[in-house]
Structures are given as C-alpha cells and as structure tokens.
Coordinates of C-alpha atoms and ligand atoms in Angstrom, one line a residue:
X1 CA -151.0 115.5 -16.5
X2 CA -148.9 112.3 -16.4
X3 CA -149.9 109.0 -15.3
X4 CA -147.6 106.3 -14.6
X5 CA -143.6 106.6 -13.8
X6 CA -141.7 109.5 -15.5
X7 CA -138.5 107.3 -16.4
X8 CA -135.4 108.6 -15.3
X9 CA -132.1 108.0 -18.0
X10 CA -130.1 111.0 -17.3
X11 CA -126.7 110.4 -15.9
X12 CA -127.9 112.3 -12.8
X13 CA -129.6 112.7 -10.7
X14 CA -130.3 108.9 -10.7
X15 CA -132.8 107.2 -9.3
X16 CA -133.4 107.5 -5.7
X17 CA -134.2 103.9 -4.4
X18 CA -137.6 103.8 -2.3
X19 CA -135.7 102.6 0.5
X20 CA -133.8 105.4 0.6
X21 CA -136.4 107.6 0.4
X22 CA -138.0 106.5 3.2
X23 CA -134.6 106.7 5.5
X24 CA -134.9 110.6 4.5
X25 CA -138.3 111.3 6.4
X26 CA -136.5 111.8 9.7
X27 CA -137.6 114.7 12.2
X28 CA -134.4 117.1 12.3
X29 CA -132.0 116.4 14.7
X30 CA -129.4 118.1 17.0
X31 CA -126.3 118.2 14.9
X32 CA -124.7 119.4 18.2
X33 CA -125.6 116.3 20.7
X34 CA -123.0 114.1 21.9
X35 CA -124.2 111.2 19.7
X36 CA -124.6 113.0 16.5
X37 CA -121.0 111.2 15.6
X38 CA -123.7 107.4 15.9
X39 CA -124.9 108.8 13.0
X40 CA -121.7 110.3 10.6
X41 CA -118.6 108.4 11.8
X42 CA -120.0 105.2 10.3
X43 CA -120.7 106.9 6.8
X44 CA -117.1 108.3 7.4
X45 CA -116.0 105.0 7.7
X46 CA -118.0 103.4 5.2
X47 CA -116.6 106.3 2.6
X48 CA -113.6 105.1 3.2
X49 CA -114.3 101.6 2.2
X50 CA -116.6 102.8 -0.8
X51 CA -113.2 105.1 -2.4
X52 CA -110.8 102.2 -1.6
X53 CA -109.1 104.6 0.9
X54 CA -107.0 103.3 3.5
X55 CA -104.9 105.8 5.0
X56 CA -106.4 108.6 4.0
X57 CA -110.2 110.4 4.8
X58 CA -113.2 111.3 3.3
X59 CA -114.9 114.4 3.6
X60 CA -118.2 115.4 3.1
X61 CA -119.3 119.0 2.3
X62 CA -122.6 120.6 1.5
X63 CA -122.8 121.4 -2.0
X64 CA -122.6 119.3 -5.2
X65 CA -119.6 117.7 -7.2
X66 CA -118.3 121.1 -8.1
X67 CA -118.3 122.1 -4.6
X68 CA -115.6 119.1 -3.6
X69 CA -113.8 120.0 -7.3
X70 CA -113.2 123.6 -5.6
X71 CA -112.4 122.1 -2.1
X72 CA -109.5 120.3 -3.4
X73 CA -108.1 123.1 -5.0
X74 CA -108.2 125.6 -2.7
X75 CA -107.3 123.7 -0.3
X76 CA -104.0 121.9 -1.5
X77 CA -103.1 124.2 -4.2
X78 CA -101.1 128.0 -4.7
X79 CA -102.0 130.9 -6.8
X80 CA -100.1 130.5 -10.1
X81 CA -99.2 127.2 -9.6
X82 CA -99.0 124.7 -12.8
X83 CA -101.9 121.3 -13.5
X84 CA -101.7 119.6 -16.0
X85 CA -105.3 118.4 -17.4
X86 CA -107.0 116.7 -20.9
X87 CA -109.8 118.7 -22.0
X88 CA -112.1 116.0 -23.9
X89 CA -115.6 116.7 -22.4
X90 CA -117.7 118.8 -21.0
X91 CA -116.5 117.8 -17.4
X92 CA -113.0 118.1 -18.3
X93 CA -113.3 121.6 -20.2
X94 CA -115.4 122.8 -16.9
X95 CA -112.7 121.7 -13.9
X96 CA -110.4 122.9 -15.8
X97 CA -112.0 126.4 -16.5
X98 CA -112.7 126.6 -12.6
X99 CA -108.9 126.1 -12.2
X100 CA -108.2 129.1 -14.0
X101 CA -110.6 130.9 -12.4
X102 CA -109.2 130.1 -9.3
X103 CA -105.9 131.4 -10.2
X104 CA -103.7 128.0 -11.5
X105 CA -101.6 128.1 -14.9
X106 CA -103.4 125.6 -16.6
X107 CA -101.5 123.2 -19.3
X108 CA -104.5 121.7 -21.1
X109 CA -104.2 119.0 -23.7
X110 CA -106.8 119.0 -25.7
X111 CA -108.8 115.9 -27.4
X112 CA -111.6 115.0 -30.1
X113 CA -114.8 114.3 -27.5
X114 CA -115.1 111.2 -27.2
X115 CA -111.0 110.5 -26.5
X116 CA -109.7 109.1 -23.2
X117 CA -106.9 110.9 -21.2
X118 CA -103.9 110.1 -22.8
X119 CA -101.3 108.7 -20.4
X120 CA -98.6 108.8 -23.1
X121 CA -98.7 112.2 -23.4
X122 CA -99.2 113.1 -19.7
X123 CA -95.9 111.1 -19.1
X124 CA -94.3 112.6 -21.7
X125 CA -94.9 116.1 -20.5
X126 CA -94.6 115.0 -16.6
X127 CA -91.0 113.5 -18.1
X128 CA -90.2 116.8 -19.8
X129 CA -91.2 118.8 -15.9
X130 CA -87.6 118.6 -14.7
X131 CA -88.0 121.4 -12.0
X132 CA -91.4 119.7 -11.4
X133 CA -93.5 123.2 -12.2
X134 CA -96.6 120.8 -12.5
X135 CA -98.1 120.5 -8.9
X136 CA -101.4 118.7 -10.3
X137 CA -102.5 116.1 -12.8
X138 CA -106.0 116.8 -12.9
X139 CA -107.8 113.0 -14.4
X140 CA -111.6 113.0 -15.1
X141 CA -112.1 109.4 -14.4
X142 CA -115.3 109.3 -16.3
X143 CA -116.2 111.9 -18.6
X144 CA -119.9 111.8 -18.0
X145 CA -120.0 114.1 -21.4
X146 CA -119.1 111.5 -23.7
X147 CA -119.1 108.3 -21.6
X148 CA -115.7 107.7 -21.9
X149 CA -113.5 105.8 -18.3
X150 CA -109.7 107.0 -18.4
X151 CA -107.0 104.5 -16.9
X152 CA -106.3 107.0 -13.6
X153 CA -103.8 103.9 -12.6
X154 CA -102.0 104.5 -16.0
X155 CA -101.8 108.2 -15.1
X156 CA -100.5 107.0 -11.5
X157 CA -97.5 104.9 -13.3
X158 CA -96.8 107.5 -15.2
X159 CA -96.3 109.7 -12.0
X160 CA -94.2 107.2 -10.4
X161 CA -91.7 106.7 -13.6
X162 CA -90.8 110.3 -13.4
X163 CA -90.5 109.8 -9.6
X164 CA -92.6 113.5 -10.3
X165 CA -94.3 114.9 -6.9
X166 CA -97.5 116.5 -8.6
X167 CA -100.9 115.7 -6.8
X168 CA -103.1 113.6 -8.5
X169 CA -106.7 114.6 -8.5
X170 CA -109.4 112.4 -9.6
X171 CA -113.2 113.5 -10.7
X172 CA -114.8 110.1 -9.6
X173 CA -118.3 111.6 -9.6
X174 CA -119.9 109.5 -12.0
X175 CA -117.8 106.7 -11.5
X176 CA -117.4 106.0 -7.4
X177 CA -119.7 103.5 -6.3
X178 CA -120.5 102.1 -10.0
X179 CA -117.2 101.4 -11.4
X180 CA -113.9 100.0 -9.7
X181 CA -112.3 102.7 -8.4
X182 CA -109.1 102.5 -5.8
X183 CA -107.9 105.6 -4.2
X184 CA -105.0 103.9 -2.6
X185 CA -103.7 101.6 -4.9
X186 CA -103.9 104.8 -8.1
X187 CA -102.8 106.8 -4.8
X188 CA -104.9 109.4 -5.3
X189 CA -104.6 112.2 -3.5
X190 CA -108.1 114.1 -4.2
X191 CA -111.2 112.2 -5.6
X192 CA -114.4 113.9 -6.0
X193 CA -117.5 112.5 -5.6
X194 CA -121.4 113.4 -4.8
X195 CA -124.5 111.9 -3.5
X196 CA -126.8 112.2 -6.8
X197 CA -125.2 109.9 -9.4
X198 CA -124.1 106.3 -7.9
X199 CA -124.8 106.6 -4.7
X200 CA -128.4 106.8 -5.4
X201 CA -129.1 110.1 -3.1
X202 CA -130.5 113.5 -4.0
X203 CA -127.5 116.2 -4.9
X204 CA -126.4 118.2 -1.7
X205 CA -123.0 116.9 -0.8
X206 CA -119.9 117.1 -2.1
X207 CA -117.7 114.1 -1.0
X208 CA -113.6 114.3 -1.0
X209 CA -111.1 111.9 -0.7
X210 CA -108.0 113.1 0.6
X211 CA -104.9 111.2 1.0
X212 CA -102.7 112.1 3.9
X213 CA -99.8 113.8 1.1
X214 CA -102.9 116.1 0.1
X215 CA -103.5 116.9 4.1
X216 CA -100.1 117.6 4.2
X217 CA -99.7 119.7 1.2
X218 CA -103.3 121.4 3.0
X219 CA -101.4 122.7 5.8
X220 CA -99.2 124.9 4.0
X221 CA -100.9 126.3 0.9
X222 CA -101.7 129.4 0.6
X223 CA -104.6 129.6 -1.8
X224 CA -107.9 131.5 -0.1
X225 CA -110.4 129.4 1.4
X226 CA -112.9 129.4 4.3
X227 CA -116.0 127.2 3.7
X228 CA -114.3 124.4 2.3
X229 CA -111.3 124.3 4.9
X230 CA -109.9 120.8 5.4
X231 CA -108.8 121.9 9.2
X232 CA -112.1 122.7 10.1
X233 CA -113.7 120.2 8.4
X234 CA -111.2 117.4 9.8
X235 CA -111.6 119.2 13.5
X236 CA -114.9 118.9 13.4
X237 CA -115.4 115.1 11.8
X238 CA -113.1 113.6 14.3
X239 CA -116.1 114.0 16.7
X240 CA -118.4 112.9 14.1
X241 CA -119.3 116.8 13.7
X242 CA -119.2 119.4 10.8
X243 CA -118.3 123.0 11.5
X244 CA -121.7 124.1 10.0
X245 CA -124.9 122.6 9.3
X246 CA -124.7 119.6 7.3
X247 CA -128.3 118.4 5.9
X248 CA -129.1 115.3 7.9
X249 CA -131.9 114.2 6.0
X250 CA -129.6 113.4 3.2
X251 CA -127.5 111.8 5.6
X252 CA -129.8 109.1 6.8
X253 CA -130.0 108.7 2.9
X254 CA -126.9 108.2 1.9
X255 CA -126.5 105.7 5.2
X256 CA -129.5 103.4 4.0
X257 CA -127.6 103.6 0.3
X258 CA -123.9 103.1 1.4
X259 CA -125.7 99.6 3.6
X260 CA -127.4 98.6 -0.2
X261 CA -124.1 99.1 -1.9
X262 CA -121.5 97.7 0.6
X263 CA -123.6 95.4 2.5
X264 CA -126.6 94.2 1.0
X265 CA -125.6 93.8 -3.1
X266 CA -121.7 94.2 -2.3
X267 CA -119.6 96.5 -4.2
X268 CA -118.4 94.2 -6.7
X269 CA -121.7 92.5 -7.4
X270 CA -122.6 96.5 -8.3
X271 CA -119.8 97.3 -10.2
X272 CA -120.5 93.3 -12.3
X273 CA -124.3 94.9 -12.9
X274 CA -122.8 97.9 -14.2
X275 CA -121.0 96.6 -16.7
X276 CA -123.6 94.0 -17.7
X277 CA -126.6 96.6 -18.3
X278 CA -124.0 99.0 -19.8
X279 CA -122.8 96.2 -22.5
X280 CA -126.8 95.8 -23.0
X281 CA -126.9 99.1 -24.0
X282 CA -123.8 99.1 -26.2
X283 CA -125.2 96.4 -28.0
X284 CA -128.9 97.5 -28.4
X285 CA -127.5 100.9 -30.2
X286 CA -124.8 99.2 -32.1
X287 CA -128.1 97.2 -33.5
X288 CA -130.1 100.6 -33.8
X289 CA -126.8 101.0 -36.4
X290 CA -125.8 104.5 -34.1
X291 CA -122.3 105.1 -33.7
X292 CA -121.5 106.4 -30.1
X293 CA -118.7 108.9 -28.7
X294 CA -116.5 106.8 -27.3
X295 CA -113.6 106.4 -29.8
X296 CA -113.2 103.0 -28.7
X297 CA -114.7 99.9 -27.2
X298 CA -111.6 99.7 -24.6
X299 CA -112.6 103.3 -23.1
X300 CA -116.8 103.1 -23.6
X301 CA -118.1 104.1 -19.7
X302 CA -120.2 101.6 -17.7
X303 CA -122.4 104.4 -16.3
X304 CA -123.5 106.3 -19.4
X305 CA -123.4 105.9 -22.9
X306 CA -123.8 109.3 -25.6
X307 CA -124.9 108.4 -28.7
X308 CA -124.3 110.1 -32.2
X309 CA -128.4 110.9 -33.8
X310 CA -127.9 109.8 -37.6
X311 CA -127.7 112.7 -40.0
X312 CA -130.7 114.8 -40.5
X313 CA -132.1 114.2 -36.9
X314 CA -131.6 116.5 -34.5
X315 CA -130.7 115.0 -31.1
X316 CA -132.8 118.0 -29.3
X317 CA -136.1 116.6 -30.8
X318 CA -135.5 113.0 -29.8
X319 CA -135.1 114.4 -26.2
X320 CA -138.2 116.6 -26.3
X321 CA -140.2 114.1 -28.0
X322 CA -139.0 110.6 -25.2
X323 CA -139.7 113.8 -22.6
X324 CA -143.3 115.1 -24.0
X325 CA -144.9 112.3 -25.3
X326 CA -143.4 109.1 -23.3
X327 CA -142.6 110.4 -19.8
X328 CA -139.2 109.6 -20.6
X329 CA -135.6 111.7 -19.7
X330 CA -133.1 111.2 -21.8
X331 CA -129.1 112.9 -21.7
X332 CA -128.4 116.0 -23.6
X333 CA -125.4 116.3 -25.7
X334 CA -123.3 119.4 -23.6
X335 CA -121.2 121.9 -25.6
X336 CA -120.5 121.4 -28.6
X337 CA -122.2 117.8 -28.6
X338 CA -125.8 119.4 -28.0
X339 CA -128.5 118.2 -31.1
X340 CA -126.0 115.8 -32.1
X341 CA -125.7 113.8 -29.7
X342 CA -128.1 112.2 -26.5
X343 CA -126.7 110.0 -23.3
X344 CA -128.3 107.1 -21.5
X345 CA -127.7 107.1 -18.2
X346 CA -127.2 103.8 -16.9
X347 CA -125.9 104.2 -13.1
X348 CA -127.2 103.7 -9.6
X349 CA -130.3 102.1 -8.8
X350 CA -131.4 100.1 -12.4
X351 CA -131.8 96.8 -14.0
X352 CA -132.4 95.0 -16.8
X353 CA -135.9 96.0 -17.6
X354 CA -135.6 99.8 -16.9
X355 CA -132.4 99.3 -19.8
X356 CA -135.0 97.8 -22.1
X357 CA -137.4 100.8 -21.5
X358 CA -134.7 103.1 -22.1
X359 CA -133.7 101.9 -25.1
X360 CA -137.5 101.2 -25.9
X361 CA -138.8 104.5 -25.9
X362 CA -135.0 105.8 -27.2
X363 CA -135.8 104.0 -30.7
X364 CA -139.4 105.7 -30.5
X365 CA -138.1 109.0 -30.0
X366 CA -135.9 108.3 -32.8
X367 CA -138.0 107.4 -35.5
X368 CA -140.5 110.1 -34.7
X369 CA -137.4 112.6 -34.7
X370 CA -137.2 111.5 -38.3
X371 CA -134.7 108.5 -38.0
X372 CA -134.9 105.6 -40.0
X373 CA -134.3 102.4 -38.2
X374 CA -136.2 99.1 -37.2
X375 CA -138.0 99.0 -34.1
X376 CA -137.3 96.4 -32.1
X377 CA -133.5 96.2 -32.9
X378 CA -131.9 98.0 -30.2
X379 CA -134.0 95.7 -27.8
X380 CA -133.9 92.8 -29.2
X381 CA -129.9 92.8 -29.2
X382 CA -130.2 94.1 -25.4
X383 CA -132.8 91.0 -24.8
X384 CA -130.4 88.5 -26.3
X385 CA -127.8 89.7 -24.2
X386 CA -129.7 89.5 -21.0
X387 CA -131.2 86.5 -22.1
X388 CA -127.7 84.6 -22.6
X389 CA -126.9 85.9 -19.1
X390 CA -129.7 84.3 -17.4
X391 CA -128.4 82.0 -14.7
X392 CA -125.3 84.1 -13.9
X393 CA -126.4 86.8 -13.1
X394 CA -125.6 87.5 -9.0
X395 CA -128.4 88.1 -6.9
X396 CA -129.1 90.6 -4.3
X397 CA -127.6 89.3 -0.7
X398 CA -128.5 90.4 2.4
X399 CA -124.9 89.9 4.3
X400 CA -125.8 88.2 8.1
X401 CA -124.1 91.3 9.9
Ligands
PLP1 C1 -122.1 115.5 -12.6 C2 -120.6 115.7 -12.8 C3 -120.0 116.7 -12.2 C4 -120.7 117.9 -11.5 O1 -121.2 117.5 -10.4 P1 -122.4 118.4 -9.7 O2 -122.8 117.5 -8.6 O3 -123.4 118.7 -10.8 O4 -121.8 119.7 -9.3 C5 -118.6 116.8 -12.3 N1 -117.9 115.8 -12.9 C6 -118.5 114.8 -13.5 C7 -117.7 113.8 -14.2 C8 -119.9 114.7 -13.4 O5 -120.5 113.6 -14.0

C-alpha cells in the first residue's frame, strides 16, 4: 500500500489539475440536443486561439495523438505519394513508420537521438524536388523521446524559398499549449495535438489543426478513410456536433483547462513557466554532472528533459527503484535509449516544488542504482535558480471576463 501522492514525471499523461477533475463529474448528456454546440463551439473556438490558428479549424477526434497523426494522413494524402521526414526519436521513427504503413514513399533522414530536424538538409532536398514529388514535410516539433524542439518556422522558410507546394505537418503533441507554437504564422497545414500532455486532460482525443490548403487538398485525395473523415467531422462541428459519440466528460475537462491556460494564467505566462522550471531542471542535472540528449543547449525541450544514467548504471533500475520505493514515475528511455537513458517530464500542471521533488528523488534513485554523485547537487542548482528568480516570477491572474 502507498500513502501519500504517487508523483507524476512522465511526459504524459500529466497531471490532471483538481479543478479539472472536478469539471469531469458531469451526468451524461444529449450529444444530440440543440444546445450541445453551448458546450463544443467555444472549445472549437478556444482551439483555435490555443494553435495560433486563424483561418483555419480545429478538430477534435476520439482517440489519442496517433489517432489525429493518422487523420491527417488519410485525409490530405494519396497512396504512393512522397513525405519527406527526420527520424531522430522515437516519435519521429513511429509517424514515420505509420506513413509507410499507410501506403506513402517515405524519404527519411536519419539523425543521432538527440539531433533536431535539420532545416538545411530539408531545403536542400525540397530545392533538389523540381517536379515537386514530395507532397509532405512531416516536423515532430518536440521529440518527446529525447527532448529535443525543432525550428518548424525554419522548415516553413525553407518551404517558401523553394516556392515548393508540400504540406507541412506538425506533431505538436508535447508541445501545444506549453511551448510557443503558431500554426498560421509557420502556416501549418496539420498539427497534432492531444488532451493528456499540456493540456492537462486525461488521453481520449485526438486534436487537428487544419489549415484551409489541407481542407482543400482533403476534398480530393483519394487515400481510404471513414472514421477520421474531415467532411463529416466539419459537417457535423459547424453545429457544434460530432458525427459519433464524442466523450463529454472529457469535454467539460478540457473546457475548465483551455479557461486555466488562456484565461486565468494566459498562454504566455505558461509558456514563461515552462521554460523557467525546464531551465531548473537543466541546471539541477548539469550539477548532478549527467549529460542529457539534447545535442545542444539551442534545441534542449521545455517540456521534458532525457537524461544519459552514467556508466555502469542501468537507467531501468533508477526507474524501478524512484517507482517502488519513492512513489515516484519517472520517463523511460524508448528504443534504443531504454536502460540508458530516463526523461523528466516537466509539462502541464507543475511548479517549482514538484521540479525539486523530481529531481529529489531522481538523485535517490540514482545513487541507489549504483551512481556516484552528491546528494543535494541537482537541487541545490535548481533552488539557486528559483531562488534568483524570486520576485519575477508572474503570478496566476484571474482575467475580469
Ligand atoms: C505522446 C506523443 C505522441 C503519441 O500520442 P498518443 O496520445 O500516445 O497517441 C506522438 N507524438 C509525440 C511527440 C508525443 O509526445
């Protein structure tokens, strides 16, 4: 039996606030009645403003992120046609694999873990497209794998010196609603999303932006789909409706989470406390003396941070042990990273002292994995950092609405 909190430091699911919680214990409701669209058009709505989406829509499906990964490319895409993608993580590797499965050519360029996408090269090869074969550049934005955040507006240039056509597809799902993300200034034309990582909700739905050249391009391609139809699912939304049952429960959720991010801490307030609890956590495992994946400071992620065990420790005990002994969840190292690596997740609902805990119990782990380090060093550099922020650090706002 456990007593106390289980800690939660796994790049998702995140925490769910208690707020938001509570706005899921909701009697069922007619997803039918006329005034069901009370309810959804506003999270439409508020979507859009969370993506940086003007012109285009949001969707919402049931399912996770991979569900909105294979929405947008069934629905915009044709058998055999050419992406181009960088494989460097586990998400990467995976959207890319589910393109292929699917039936695209894929042109992968592959990178050490731990590199971002490599806009060079992607203009070099989009330069090099003359008959424009590539109909998609596929961009993990972050690669929740090694905690890595690729320039998606560098990608976007690079699309625009060509004057090249392709789609560009973003994988925003561990990085919409934590870091700055603009769908309509990168122009974007599919970013994937999902309620369990920053937007603070249980997994259960997929969430797509699509910009109106991807609608476009959705009314003529030919690759089989039926679930995750954009006509339907754009039928349907205009009346605030879905063309199956969508679970309302997590609805209300992700309403009372979308009013905490947009209205009550503001989006760039949360996007300014990511980046100050992630540079905490930089700087309590620099101290620790651990190396992380990230090949460089430029490209480290503000919503999750994998970090190299030394030598001789295997990064699969330190787990178990934070897990068994000190009620603690730490982030696996996927593919070819597992046992040599862990992640802190550090997105959605956190703060300064839930950082300290994390990196707390991490050194624990550590040491009783066999590591040899000081205890106290990874805090202590997190508790200097915090300390020398003291004073500026924004407080939560309740905006008079
Ligand atoms: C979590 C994650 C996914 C997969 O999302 P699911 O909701 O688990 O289907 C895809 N891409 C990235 C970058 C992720 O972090």
């Amino acid at each position: 039996m456990r007593t106390g909190q289980t800690q939660l430091f796994i790049p998702g699911p995140t925490n769910v606030p208690e707020v938001v919680r509570q706005a899921m214990n909701v009697a069922q409701q007619d997803m039918r009645a006329h005034d069901f669209g009370d309810l959804t058009l506003p999270i439409f709505a508020d979507l859009k403003t969370l993506f940086r989406c003007e012109t285009g829509r949001v969707m919402l499906f049931p399912g996770s992120g991979t569900a909105a990964w294979e929405a947008a490319i069934t629905n915009t895409l044709n058998t055999g046609d050419r992406i181009l993608i960088a494989r460097h993580g586990q998400f990467s590797t995976l959207w890319a694999q589910m393109a292929e499965r699917l039936g695209l050519v894929v042109e992968a360029i592959d990178l050490a873990w731990g590199a971002a996408c490599p806009v060079n090269e992607i203009a070099r090869r989009l330069g090099a497209d003359r008959e424009g074969a590539i109909k998609a550049v596929f961009v993990t934005h972050n690669e929740t794998a090694t905690g890595v955040t690729s320039d998606v507006a560098g990608v976007r240039r690079a699309l625009d010196e060509c004057f090249h056509d392709a789609l560009l597809f973003v994988d925003g799902v561990s990085s919409i609603g934590s870091l700055d993300f603009r769908m309509e200034e990168w122009g974007v034309d599919l970013a994937v999303a999902g309620t369990q990582k920053g937007l603070m909700c249980p997994a259960g739905l997929g969430i797509l932006g699509v910009s109106d050249k991807a609608m476009a391009a959705s009314r003529t391609a030919t690759m089989r789909r039926a679930y995750f139809d954009f006509a339907d699912m754009a039928a349907m939304n205009a009346v605030g409706q879905f063309p199956y049952t969508p679970p309302t429960p997590l609805l209300h959720g992700l309403r009372r989470a979308l009013d905490r991010i947009l209205r009550e801490e503001g989006l760039d307030a949360v996007i300014a406390r990511h980046r100050r609890l992630a540079e905490a956590v930089r700087r309590g495992v620099a101290a620790m003396g651990l190396e992380i994946v990230a090949e460089h400071h430029s490209i480290c992620s503000d919503t999750v941070t994998a970090i190299r065990v030394p030598e001789g420790v295997d990064a699969r005990d330190v787990i178990r042990i934070a897990y068994d002994e000190f009620n603690t969840s730490l982030g696996s190292g996927l593919g070819p990273l597992n046992g040599r690596v862990f992640r802190i997740g550090h997105l959605g609902d956190l703060n300064e002292a839930m950082v300290l805990t994390a990196l707390s119990v991490a050194e624990l782990a550590l040491v009783r994995a066999g590591a040899d380090l000081r205890f106290g060093a990874g805090v202590g550099a997190a508790q200097a950092h915090f300390a020398a922020q003291r004073g500026t650090a924004p407080r939560m706002q309740i905006a008079a609405e």
